[in-house]
Coordinates of C-alpha atoms in Angstrom, one line a residue:
X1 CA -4.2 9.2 -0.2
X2 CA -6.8 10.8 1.9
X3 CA -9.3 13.2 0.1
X4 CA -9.4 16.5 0.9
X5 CA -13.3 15.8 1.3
X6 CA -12.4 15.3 4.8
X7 CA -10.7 17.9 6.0
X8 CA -14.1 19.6 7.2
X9 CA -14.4 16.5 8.8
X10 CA -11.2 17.1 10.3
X11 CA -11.1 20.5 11.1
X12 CA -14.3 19.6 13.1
X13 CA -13.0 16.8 15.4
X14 CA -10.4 19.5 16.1
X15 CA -12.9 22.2 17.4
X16 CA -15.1 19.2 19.4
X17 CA -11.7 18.4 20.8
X18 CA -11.0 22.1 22.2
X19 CA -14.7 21.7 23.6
X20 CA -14.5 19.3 25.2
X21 CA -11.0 20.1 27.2
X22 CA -12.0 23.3 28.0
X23 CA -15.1 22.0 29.9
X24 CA -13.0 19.2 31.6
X25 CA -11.3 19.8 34.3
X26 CA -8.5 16.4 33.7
X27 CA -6.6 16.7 30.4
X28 CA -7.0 14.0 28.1
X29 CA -3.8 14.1 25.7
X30 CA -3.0 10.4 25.0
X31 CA -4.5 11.2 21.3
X32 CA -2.2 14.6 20.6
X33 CA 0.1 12.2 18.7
X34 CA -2.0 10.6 16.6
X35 CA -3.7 14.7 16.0
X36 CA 0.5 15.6 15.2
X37 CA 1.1 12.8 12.3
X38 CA -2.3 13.5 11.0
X39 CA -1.2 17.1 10.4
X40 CA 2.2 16.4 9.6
X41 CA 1.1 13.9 6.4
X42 CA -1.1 16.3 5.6
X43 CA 1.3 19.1 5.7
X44 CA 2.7 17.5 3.0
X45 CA -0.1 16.5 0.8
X46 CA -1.6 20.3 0.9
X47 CA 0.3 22.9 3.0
X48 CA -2.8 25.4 1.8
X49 CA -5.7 23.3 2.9
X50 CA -3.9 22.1 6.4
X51 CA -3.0 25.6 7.1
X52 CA -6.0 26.7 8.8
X53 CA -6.4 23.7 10.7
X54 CA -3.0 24.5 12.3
X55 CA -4.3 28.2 12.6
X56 CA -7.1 27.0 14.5
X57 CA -5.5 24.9 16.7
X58 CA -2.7 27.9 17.7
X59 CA -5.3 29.8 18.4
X60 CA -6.5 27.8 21.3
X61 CA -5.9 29.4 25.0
X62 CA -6.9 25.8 27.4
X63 CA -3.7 24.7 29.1
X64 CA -4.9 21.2 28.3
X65 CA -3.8 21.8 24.3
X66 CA -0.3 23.3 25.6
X67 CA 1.4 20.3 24.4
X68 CA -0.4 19.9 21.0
X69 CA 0.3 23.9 20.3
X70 CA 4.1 22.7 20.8
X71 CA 3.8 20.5 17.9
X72 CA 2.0 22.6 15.6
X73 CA 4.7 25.2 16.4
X74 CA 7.5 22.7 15.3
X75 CA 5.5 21.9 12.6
X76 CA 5.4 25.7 11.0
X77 CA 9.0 26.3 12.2
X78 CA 10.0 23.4 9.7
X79 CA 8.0 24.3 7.2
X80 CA 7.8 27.0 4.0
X81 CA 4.4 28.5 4.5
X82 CA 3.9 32.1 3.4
X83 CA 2.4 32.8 6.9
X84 CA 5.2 31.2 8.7
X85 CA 6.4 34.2 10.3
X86 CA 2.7 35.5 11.0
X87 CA 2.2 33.0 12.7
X88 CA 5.0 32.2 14.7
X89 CA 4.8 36.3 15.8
X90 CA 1.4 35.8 16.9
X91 CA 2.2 32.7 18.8
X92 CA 5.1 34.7 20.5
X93 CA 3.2 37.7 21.1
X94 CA -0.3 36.1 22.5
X95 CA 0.0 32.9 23.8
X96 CA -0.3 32.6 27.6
X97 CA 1.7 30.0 27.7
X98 CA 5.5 31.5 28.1
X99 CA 6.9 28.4 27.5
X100 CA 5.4 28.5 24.0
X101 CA 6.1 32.1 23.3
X102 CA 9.9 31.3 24.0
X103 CA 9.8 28.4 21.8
X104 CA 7.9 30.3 19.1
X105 CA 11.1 33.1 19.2
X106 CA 13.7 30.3 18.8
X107 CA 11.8 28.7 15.3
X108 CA 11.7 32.4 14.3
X109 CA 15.9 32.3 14.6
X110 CA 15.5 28.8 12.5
X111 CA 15.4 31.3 8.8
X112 CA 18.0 33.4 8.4
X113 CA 15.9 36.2 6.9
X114 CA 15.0 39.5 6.9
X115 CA 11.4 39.1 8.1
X116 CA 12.0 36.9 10.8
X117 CA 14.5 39.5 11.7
X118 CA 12.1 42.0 11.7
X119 CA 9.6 39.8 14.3
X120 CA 12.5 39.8 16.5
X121 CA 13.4 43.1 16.8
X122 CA 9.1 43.9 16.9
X123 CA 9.2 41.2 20.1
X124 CA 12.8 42.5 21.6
X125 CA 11.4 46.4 21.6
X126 CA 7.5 46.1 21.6
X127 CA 7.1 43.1 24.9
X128 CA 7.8 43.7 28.2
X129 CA 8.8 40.2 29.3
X130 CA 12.9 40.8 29.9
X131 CA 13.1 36.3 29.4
X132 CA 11.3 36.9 25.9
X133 CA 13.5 39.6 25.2
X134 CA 16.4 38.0 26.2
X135 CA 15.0 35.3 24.2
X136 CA 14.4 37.4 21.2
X137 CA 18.2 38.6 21.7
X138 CA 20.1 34.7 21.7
X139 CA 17.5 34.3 18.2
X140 CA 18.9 37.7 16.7
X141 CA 22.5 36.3 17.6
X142 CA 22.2 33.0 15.1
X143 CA 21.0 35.4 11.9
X144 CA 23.6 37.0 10.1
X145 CA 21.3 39.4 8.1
X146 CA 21.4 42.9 8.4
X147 CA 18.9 44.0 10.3
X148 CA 19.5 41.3 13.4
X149 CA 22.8 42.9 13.8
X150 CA 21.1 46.4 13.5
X151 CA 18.9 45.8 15.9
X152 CA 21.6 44.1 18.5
X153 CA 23.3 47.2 18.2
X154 CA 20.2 49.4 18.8
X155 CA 19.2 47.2 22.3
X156 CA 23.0 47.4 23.2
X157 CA 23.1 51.5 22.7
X158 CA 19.5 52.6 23.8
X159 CA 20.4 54.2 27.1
X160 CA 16.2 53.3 28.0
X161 CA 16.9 49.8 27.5
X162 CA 17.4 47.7 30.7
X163 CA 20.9 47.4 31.7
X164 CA 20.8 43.7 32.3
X165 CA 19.7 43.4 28.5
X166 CA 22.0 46.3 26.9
X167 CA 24.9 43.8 28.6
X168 CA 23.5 40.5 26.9
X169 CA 23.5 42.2 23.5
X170 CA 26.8 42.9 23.7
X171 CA 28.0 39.6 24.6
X172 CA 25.5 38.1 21.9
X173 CA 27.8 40.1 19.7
X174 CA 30.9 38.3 20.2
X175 CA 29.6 34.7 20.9
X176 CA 26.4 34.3 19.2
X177 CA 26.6 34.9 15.5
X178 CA 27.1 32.5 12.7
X179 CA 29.9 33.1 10.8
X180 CA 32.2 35.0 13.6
X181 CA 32.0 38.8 12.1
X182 CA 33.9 40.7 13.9
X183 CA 32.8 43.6 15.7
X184 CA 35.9 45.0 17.3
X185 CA 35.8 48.4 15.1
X186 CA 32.0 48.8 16.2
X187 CA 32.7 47.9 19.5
X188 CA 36.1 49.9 20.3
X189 CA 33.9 53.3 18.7
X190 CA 30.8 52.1 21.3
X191 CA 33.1 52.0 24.0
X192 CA 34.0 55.6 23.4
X193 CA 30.4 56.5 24.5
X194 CA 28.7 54.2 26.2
X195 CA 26.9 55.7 29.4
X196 CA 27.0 53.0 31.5
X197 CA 30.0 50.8 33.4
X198 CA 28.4 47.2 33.0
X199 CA 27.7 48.1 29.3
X200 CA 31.4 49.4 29.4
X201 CA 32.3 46.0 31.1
X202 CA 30.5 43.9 28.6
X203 CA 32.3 45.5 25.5
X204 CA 35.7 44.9 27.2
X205 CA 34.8 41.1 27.8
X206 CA 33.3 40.9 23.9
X207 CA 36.3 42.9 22.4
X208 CA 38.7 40.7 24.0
X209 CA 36.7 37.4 22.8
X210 CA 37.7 38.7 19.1
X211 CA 41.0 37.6 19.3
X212 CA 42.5 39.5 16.9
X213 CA 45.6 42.3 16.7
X214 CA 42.8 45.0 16.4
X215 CA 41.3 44.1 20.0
X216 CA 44.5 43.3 21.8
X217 CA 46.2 46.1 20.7
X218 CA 43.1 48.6 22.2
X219 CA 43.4 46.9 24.9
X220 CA 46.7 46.8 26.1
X221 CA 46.6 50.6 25.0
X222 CA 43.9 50.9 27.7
X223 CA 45.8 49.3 30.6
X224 CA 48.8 51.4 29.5
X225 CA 46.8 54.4 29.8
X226 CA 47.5 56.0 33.3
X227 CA 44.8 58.4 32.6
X228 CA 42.4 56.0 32.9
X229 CA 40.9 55.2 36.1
X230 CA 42.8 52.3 38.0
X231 CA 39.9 49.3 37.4
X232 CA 39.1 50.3 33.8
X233 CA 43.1 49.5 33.0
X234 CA 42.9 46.5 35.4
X235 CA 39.9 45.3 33.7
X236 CA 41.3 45.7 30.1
X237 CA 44.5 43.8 31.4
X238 CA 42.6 40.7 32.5
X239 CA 40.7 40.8 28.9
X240 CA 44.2 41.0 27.3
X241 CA 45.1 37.7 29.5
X242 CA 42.0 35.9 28.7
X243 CA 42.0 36.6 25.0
X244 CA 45.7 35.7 24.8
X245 CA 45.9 31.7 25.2
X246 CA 48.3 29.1 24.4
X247 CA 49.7 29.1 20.7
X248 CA 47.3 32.1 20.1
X249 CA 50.0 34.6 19.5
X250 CA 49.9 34.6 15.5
X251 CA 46.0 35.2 15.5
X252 CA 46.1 38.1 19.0
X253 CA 49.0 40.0 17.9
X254 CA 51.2 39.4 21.0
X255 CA 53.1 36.3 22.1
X256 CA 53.5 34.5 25.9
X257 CA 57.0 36.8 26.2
X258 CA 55.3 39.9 25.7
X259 CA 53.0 39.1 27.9
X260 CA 55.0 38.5 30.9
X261 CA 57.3 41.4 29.6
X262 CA 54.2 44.0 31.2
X263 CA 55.4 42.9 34.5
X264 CA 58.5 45.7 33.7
X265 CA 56.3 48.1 31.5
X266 CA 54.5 48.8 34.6
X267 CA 57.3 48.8 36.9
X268 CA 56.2 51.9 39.8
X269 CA 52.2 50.8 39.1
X270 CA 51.5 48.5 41.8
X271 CA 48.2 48.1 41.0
X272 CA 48.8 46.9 37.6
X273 CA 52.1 44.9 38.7
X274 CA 49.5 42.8 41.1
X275 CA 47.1 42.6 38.2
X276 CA 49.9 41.3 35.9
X277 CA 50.6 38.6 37.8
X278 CA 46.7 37.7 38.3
X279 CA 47.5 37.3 34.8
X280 CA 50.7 35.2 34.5
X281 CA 49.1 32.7 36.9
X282 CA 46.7 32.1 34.9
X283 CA 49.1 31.0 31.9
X284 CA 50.4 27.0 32.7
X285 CA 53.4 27.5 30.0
X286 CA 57.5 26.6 31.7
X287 CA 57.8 30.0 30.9
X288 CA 55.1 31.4 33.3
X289 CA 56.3 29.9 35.9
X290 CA 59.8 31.3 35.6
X291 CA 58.5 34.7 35.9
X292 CA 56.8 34.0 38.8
X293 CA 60.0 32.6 40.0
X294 CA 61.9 35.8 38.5
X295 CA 59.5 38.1 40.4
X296 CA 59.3 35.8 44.0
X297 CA 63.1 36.2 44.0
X298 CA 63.8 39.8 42.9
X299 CA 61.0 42.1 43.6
X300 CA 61.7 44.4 46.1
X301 CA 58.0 45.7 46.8
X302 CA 57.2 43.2 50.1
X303 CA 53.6 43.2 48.6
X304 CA 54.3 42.0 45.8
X305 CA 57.1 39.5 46.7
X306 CA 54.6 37.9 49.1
X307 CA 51.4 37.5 46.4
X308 CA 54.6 36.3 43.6
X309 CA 55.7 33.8 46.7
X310 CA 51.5 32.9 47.0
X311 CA 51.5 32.1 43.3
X312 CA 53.9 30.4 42.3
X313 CA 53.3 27.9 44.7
X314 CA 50.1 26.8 42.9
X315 CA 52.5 25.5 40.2
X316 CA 53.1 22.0 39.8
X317 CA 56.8 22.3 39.0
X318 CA 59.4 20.3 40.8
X319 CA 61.9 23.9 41.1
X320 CA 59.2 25.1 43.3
X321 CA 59.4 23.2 46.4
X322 CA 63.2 23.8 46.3
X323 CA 62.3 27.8 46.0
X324 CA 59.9 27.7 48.9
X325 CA 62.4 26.0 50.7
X326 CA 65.1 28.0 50.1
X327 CA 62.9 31.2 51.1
X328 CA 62.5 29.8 54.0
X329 CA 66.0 28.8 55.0
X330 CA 66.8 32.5 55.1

């Protein structure tokens, strides 16, 4: 075992290192690995007394040490120091290197803590590089702590917030976090007030993601809604196709046959006819394609008829080249 008698020793060759490949001008890094098991052995000997060797060597600014920071980052992230998080911040904060502040955000989202939930929301709301925000935003997705969800929710309802950002916290929100929560009550209640139509956009998409009754039921109670305007109830429609799939129907609330049963509840819409069969397209089931085949032969809107006629003869069904056929024998 090495004694800690060295570690002067070490801490120095360190230092001359930095000296040296700041005043060069070629980067000499063929010994980084041997530098990265030294520390990692004696990581585990004494975290304490190899603590402000790795300090040191974070601290460093030369682009030649850019690789070796990247270890010593990897090194903290897997580790149990009481400065972790300290140092991990300041690496994502100060370093030049943006590569190294990114990575330093994503071994922030490795502890599912408080703390580390705190850095994030510091680095999402106090930088003002959008890629280490959005960054900052996929980290706060993986924690399931309260405050990371706090703090999604704040980015996605603070009307100063970039737009392209307020739209990636809402989809974080539905695809990102551990465990699945779902957030259809918070999100049908944002919805009600959010002040901007991609935000408004994004919250449709992430409701529908939920699949549950909840969101398809707020949904299909959009597209119903003819005070609405016209895309808002198209828009909710497609999310209602999308978020009902194949053997879904116990888990969405609503099964295939309701779902090809809108085509009627919006008989006289024509806007929301054409979306409903955007939607029944999209569904490969026998039964899909017999409404297509339904509406192709009996709708009396030409319009319609001829987008029906358009679609159905995507399907790979043998009945369909005898339809097309007969449509044209007439």
């Amino acid at each position: 075992m090495m004694s800690f008698r060295y570690f002067p020793i070490l801490f120095a060759a360190f230092a001359t290192t930095a000296n040296a490949q700041s005043d060069s001008a070629t980067c000499a890094t063929g010994n980084d690995d041997v530098r990265v098991a030294a520390l990692s052995s004696l990581a585990q000997m004494d975290p304490d007394q190899v603590l402000p060797v790795m300090k040191k060597i974070l601290e460093r600014r030369d682009a030649c040490s850019i690789a070796l920071r990247r270890q010593v980052i990897g090194i903290v992230s897997r580790s149990r120091y009481g400065e972790q998080t300290d140092l991990l911040l300041n690496v994502a904060r100060a370093d030049p290197s943006t590569e190294l502040r990114r990575y330093a955000v994503q071994a922030l989202s490795q502890s599912n803590t408080e703390r580390n939930a705190s850095a994030l929301d510091s680095i999402l709301f106090g930088s003002s590089d959008n890629d280490l925000r959005d960054a900052a935003l996929r980290a706060l997705a993986n924690q399931t702590v309260p405050t990371a969800r706090a703090t999604l929710r704040r980015a996605a309802e603070l009307s100063t917030f970039p737009v392209d950002l307020r739209v990636r916290a809402v989809n974080y929100m539905g695809y990102g976090r551990r465990g699945g929560a779902d957030e259809t009550p918070y999100l049908i209640g944002f919805y009600a007030k959010a002040d901007h139509p991609d935000v408004r956009d994004a919250i449709l998409r992430t409701i529908a993601n939920q699949h549950t009754p909840e969101a398809t039921n707020w949904l299909l109670g959009i597209a119903r809604d003819k005070s609405r305007d016209i895309e808002v109830r198209r828009q909710a429609l497609s999310a209602v196709g999308q978020s009902v799939r194949a053997n879904e129907s116990s888990t969405t609330g609503i099964d295939l046959k309701a779902l090809l049963g809108l085509y009627e509840d919006f008989a006289g819409q024509l806007e929301m006819q054409d979306r409903v069969l955007d939607v029944i397209s999209q569904r490969p089931e026998t039964l899909a394609t017999d409404k297509l085949l339904q509406i192709a032969r009996t709708e009396t809107n030409p319009e319609l008829r001829r987008k029906a006629v358009l679609r159905v003869g995507q399907r790979r069904d043998p009945r369909v080249r005898d339809f097309l056929l007969e449509v044209l024998s007439k």
